[in-house]
Amino acid sequence: MASEREKMAAGEWYCCLDPELDGLRNKARIAVHAHNTMPPTERGAMAPALRALFGAAPDAFLEAPFHCAYGFNIFLGQGVYLNAGCTILDTAPVRIGDRSMLGPGVQLYCADHHRDPVLRAEGHEIARPIDIGADVWIGGGAIILGGIAIGDGAIVGAGSVVTRDVPTGATVAGNPARLITPRV
């Protein structure tokens, strides 16, 4: 029988109220706390504990505060910049391509909770990946839902809620985000 972590990784319904998953979230909380409380002159681009937790983050720069659920599902390309207040609920892989920039308060949500209120109360959720291409700019306060892909060079307007894939080079804005300019 698969563990809850294995179900989460496989994109199946799992129970987030699992001791193993809670332990992994606690490890992330400790690394996030170190990042958020370390003086910037000591922290540099990212606290070492947080960098060690990530799947990949070669030279990304994360402003504080920052929050993530697990960390090990976060893969950041070269030169990625996350402004203050970004949240990544990485129950599934989150990939952010080279030179992409996220404005302050951007939120990436891989977790989706069950629609049945009884199952939701029991902690049932499903994890959907987020894939953000290279050279993407996501404006402050935007929310990206799980299962979304954003193409290279795209722009997401501030405050947008992205519920559908964004084509390469396109600009989207609004709630839900809609195409403003066609892809280049």
Tab-separated table of C-alpha atoms in Angstrom:
chain	number	residue	atom	x	y	z
A	1	MET	CA	0.000	0.000	0.000
A	2	ALA	CA	1.363	3.406	-0.971
A	3	SER	CA	2.245	5.961	1.684
A	4	GLU	CA	0.548	9.356	1.693
A	5	ARG	CA	3.801	10.885	0.428
A	6	GLU	CA	3.908	8.401	-2.447
A	7	LYS	CA	0.285	9.198	-3.312
A	8	MET	CA	1.063	12.928	-3.208
A	9	ALA	CA	4.063	12.437	-5.539
A	10	ALA	CA	1.961	10.324	-7.916
A	11	GLY	CA	-0.727	13.007	-8.236
A	12	GLU	CA	-3.339	10.893	-6.444
A	13	TRP	CA	-5.682	11.884	-3.635
A	14	TYR	CA	-3.809	11.693	-0.319
A	15	CYS	CA	-4.300	12.724	3.294
A	16	CYS	CA	-2.235	15.764	4.244
A	17	LEU	CA	-2.813	14.986	7.955
A	18	ASP	CA	-0.101	12.335	7.823
A	19	PRO	CA	2.777	12.138	10.348
A	20	GLU	CA	5.453	11.723	7.652
A	21	LEU	CA	4.155	14.725	5.692
A	22	ASP	CA	3.862	16.756	8.893
A	23	GLY	CA	7.516	15.987	9.655
A	24	LEU	CA	8.551	17.141	6.188
A	25	ARG	CA	6.522	20.347	6.553
A	26	ASN	CA	8.170	20.953	9.927
A	27	LYS	CA	11.618	20.600	8.339
A	28	ALA	CA	10.556	23.231	5.774
A	29	ARG	CA	9.223	25.523	8.528
A	30	ILE	CA	12.616	25.438	10.235
A	31	ALA	CA	14.472	26.299	7.002
A	32	VAL	CA	11.948	29.042	6.154
A	33	HIS	CA	12.307	30.505	9.647
A	34	ALA	CA	16.091	30.584	9.247
A	35	HIS	CA	15.724	32.396	5.919
A	36	ASN	CA	13.178	34.891	7.220
A	37	THR	CA	15.034	35.774	10.423
A	38	MET	CA	18.658	35.745	9.287
A	39	PRO	CA	20.164	39.202	8.764
A	40	PRO	CA	20.389	39.932	5.022
A	41	THR	CA	24.155	40.416	5.241
A	42	GLU	CA	24.499	36.841	6.539
A	43	ARG	CA	21.697	35.275	4.477
A	44	GLY	CA	22.826	36.506	1.081
A	45	ALA	CA	20.576	35.416	-1.767
A	46	MET	CA	19.019	32.602	0.265
A	47	ALA	CA	19.609	31.055	3.682
A	48	PRO	CA	21.785	27.928	3.367
A	49	ALA	CA	19.170	25.768	5.129
A	50	LEU	CA	16.538	26.787	2.591
A	51	ARG	CA	18.863	26.290	-0.388
A	52	ALA	CA	19.687	22.783	0.887
A	53	LEU	CA	15.972	21.973	1.128
A	54	PHE	CA	15.112	22.948	-2.472
A	55	GLY	CA	15.209	20.503	-5.366
A	56	ALA	CA	17.365	23.067	-7.237
A	57	ALA	CA	18.213	26.740	-6.775
A	58	PRO	CA	21.642	27.414	-8.305
A	59	ASP	CA	21.726	31.193	-7.935
A	60	ALA	CA	18.173	32.277	-7.186
A	61	PHE	CA	17.495	35.267	-4.947
A	62	LEU	CA	14.616	35.114	-2.452
A	63	GLU	CA	13.614	38.174	-0.478
A	64	ALA	CA	12.238	37.657	3.023
A	65	PRO	CA	9.675	36.822	4.096
A	66	PHE	CA	9.169	33.655	2.072
A	67	HIS	CA	7.061	30.576	2.745
A	68	CYS	CA	6.899	27.075	1.276
A	69	ALA	CA	5.195	23.843	2.281
A	70	TYR	CA	7.964	21.285	1.655
A	71	GLY	CA	10.774	22.865	-0.364
A	72	PHE	CA	12.006	19.661	-1.978
A	73	ASN	CA	9.503	20.130	-4.829
A	74	ILE	CA	10.862	23.584	-5.754
A	75	PHE	CA	13.200	23.823	-8.760
A	76	LEU	CA	14.478	27.320	-9.578
A	77	GLY	CA	16.482	28.164	-12.680
A	78	GLN	CA	19.449	30.509	-13.036
A	79	GLY	CA	18.825	34.095	-11.973
A	80	VAL	CA	15.293	33.547	-10.611
A	81	TYR	CA	14.086	36.359	-8.331
A	82	LEU	CA	11.267	36.076	-5.783
A	83	ASN	CA	10.257	39.348	-4.148
A	84	ALA	CA	9.081	39.665	-0.530
A	85	GLY	CA	6.075	37.712	0.651
A	86	CYS	CA	6.047	34.944	-1.948
A	87	THR	CA	4.378	31.663	-0.977
A	88	ILE	CA	4.892	28.333	-2.743
A	89	LEU	CA	2.676	25.471	-1.565
A	90	ASP	CA	4.787	22.841	-3.275
A	91	THR	CA	2.839	19.633	-2.752
A	92	ALA	CA	3.786	18.900	-6.387
A	93	PRO	CA	6.839	20.006	-8.376
A	94	VAL	CA	7.129	23.742	-9.028
A	95	ARG	CA	9.568	24.652	-11.760
A	96	ILE	CA	10.499	28.277	-12.411
A	97	GLY	CA	12.681	28.896	-15.461
A	98	ASP	CA	15.826	30.966	-15.818
A	99	ARG	CA	15.601	34.725	-15.172
A	100	SER	CA	11.932	34.639	-14.199
A	101	MET	CA	10.762	37.200	-11.659
A	102	LEU	CA	7.904	36.982	-9.167
A	103	GLY	CA	6.630	40.221	-7.652
A	104	PRO	CA	5.810	40.725	-3.976
A	105	GLY	CA	3.124	38.495	-2.520
A	106	VAL	CA	2.909	36.068	-5.457
A	107	GLN	CA	1.316	32.783	-4.429
A	108	LEU	CA	1.746	29.405	-6.141
A	109	TYR	CA	-0.764	26.779	-4.964
A	110	CYS	CA	-0.219	23.159	-6.011
A	111	ALA	CA	-2.602	21.753	-3.407
A	112	ASP	CA	-6.282	21.371	-4.242
A	113	HIS	CA	-8.643	20.224	-1.507
A	114	HIS	CA	-11.449	17.728	-1.945
A	115	ARG	CA	-14.871	19.089	-2.919
A	116	ASP	CA	-16.684	16.718	-0.534
A	117	PRO	CA	-16.787	18.546	2.842
A	118	VAL	CA	-16.373	15.320	4.849
A	119	LEU	CA	-13.295	14.229	2.870
A	120	ARG	CA	-11.945	17.793	2.956
A	121	ALA	CA	-12.264	17.819	6.768
A	122	GLU	CA	-10.342	14.520	6.843
A	123	GLY	CA	-7.437	16.220	5.005
A	124	HIS	CA	-7.899	14.822	1.512
A	125	GLU	CA	-6.144	16.817	-1.186
A	126	ILE	CA	-4.468	16.340	-4.535
A	127	ALA	CA	-1.219	17.899	-5.771
A	128	ARG	CA	-0.934	19.466	-9.223
A	129	PRO	CA	2.410	20.769	-10.583
A	130	ILE	CA	3.155	24.320	-11.703
A	131	ASP	CA	5.574	24.994	-14.553
A	132	ILE	CA	6.742	28.567	-15.172
A	133	GLY	CA	8.997	29.063	-18.167
A	134	ALA	CA	12.086	31.221	-18.604
A	135	ASP	CA	11.995	35.032	-18.632
A	136	VAL	CA	8.487	35.183	-17.130
A	137	TRP	CA	7.331	38.187	-15.118
A	138	ILE	CA	4.552	37.636	-12.579
A	139	GLY	CA	3.200	40.838	-11.053
A	140	GLY	CA	2.692	41.346	-7.337
A	141	GLY	CA	-0.174	39.587	-5.611
A	142	ALA	CA	-0.845	37.174	-8.477
A	143	ILE	CA	-2.091	33.680	-7.663
A	144	ILE	CA	-1.132	30.696	-9.825
A	145	LEU	CA	-3.214	27.551	-9.317
A	146	GLY	CA	-1.972	23.977	-9.536
A	147	GLY	CA	-1.797	22.278	-12.909
A	148	ILE	CA	-0.854	25.519	-14.685
A	149	ALA	CA	1.942	26.021	-17.218
A	150	ILE	CA	3.159	29.514	-18.090
A	151	GLY	CA	5.160	29.776	-21.303
A	152	ASP	CA	8.535	31.453	-21.764
A	153	GLY	CA	8.489	35.237	-21.833
A	154	ALA	CA	4.891	35.533	-20.603
A	155	ILE	CA	3.656	38.321	-18.323
A	156	VAL	CA	1.019	37.892	-15.608
A	157	GLY	CA	-0.502	41.159	-14.427
A	158	ALA	CA	-0.476	42.139	-10.761
A	159	GLY	CA	-3.353	40.695	-8.752
A	160	SER	CA	-4.302	38.157	-11.419
A	161	VAL	CA	-5.647	34.706	-10.625
A	162	VAL	CA	-4.293	32.266	-13.208
A	163	THR	CA	-6.671	29.336	-13.725
A	164	ARG	CA	-5.572	28.340	-17.254
A	165	ASP	CA	-2.271	27.825	-19.034
A	166	VAL	CA	-0.579	30.968	-20.365
A	167	PRO	CA	0.962	30.726	-23.856
A	168	THR	CA	4.562	31.647	-24.593
A	169	GLY	CA	5.009	35.421	-24.873
A	170	ALA	CA	1.407	36.224	-23.880
A	171	THR	CA	0.255	38.825	-21.366
A	172	VAL	CA	-2.664	37.937	-19.103
A	173	ALA	CA	-4.421	39.836	-16.332
A	174	GLY	CA	-7.568	39.764	-14.233
A	175	ASN	CA	-9.594	37.348	-12.148
A	176	PRO	CA	-9.689	34.927	-13.757
A	177	ALA	CA	-6.681	35.928	-15.840
A	178	ARG	CA	-7.544	36.578	-19.481
A	179	LEU	CA	-5.406	37.166	-22.539
A	180	ILE	CA	-4.567	40.861	-22.997
A	181	THR	CA	-1.998	40.566	-25.773
A	182	PRO	CA	-1.443	37.554	-27.989
A	183	ARG	CA	1.806	35.704	-27.829
A	184	VAL	CA	4.759	37.280	-29.545
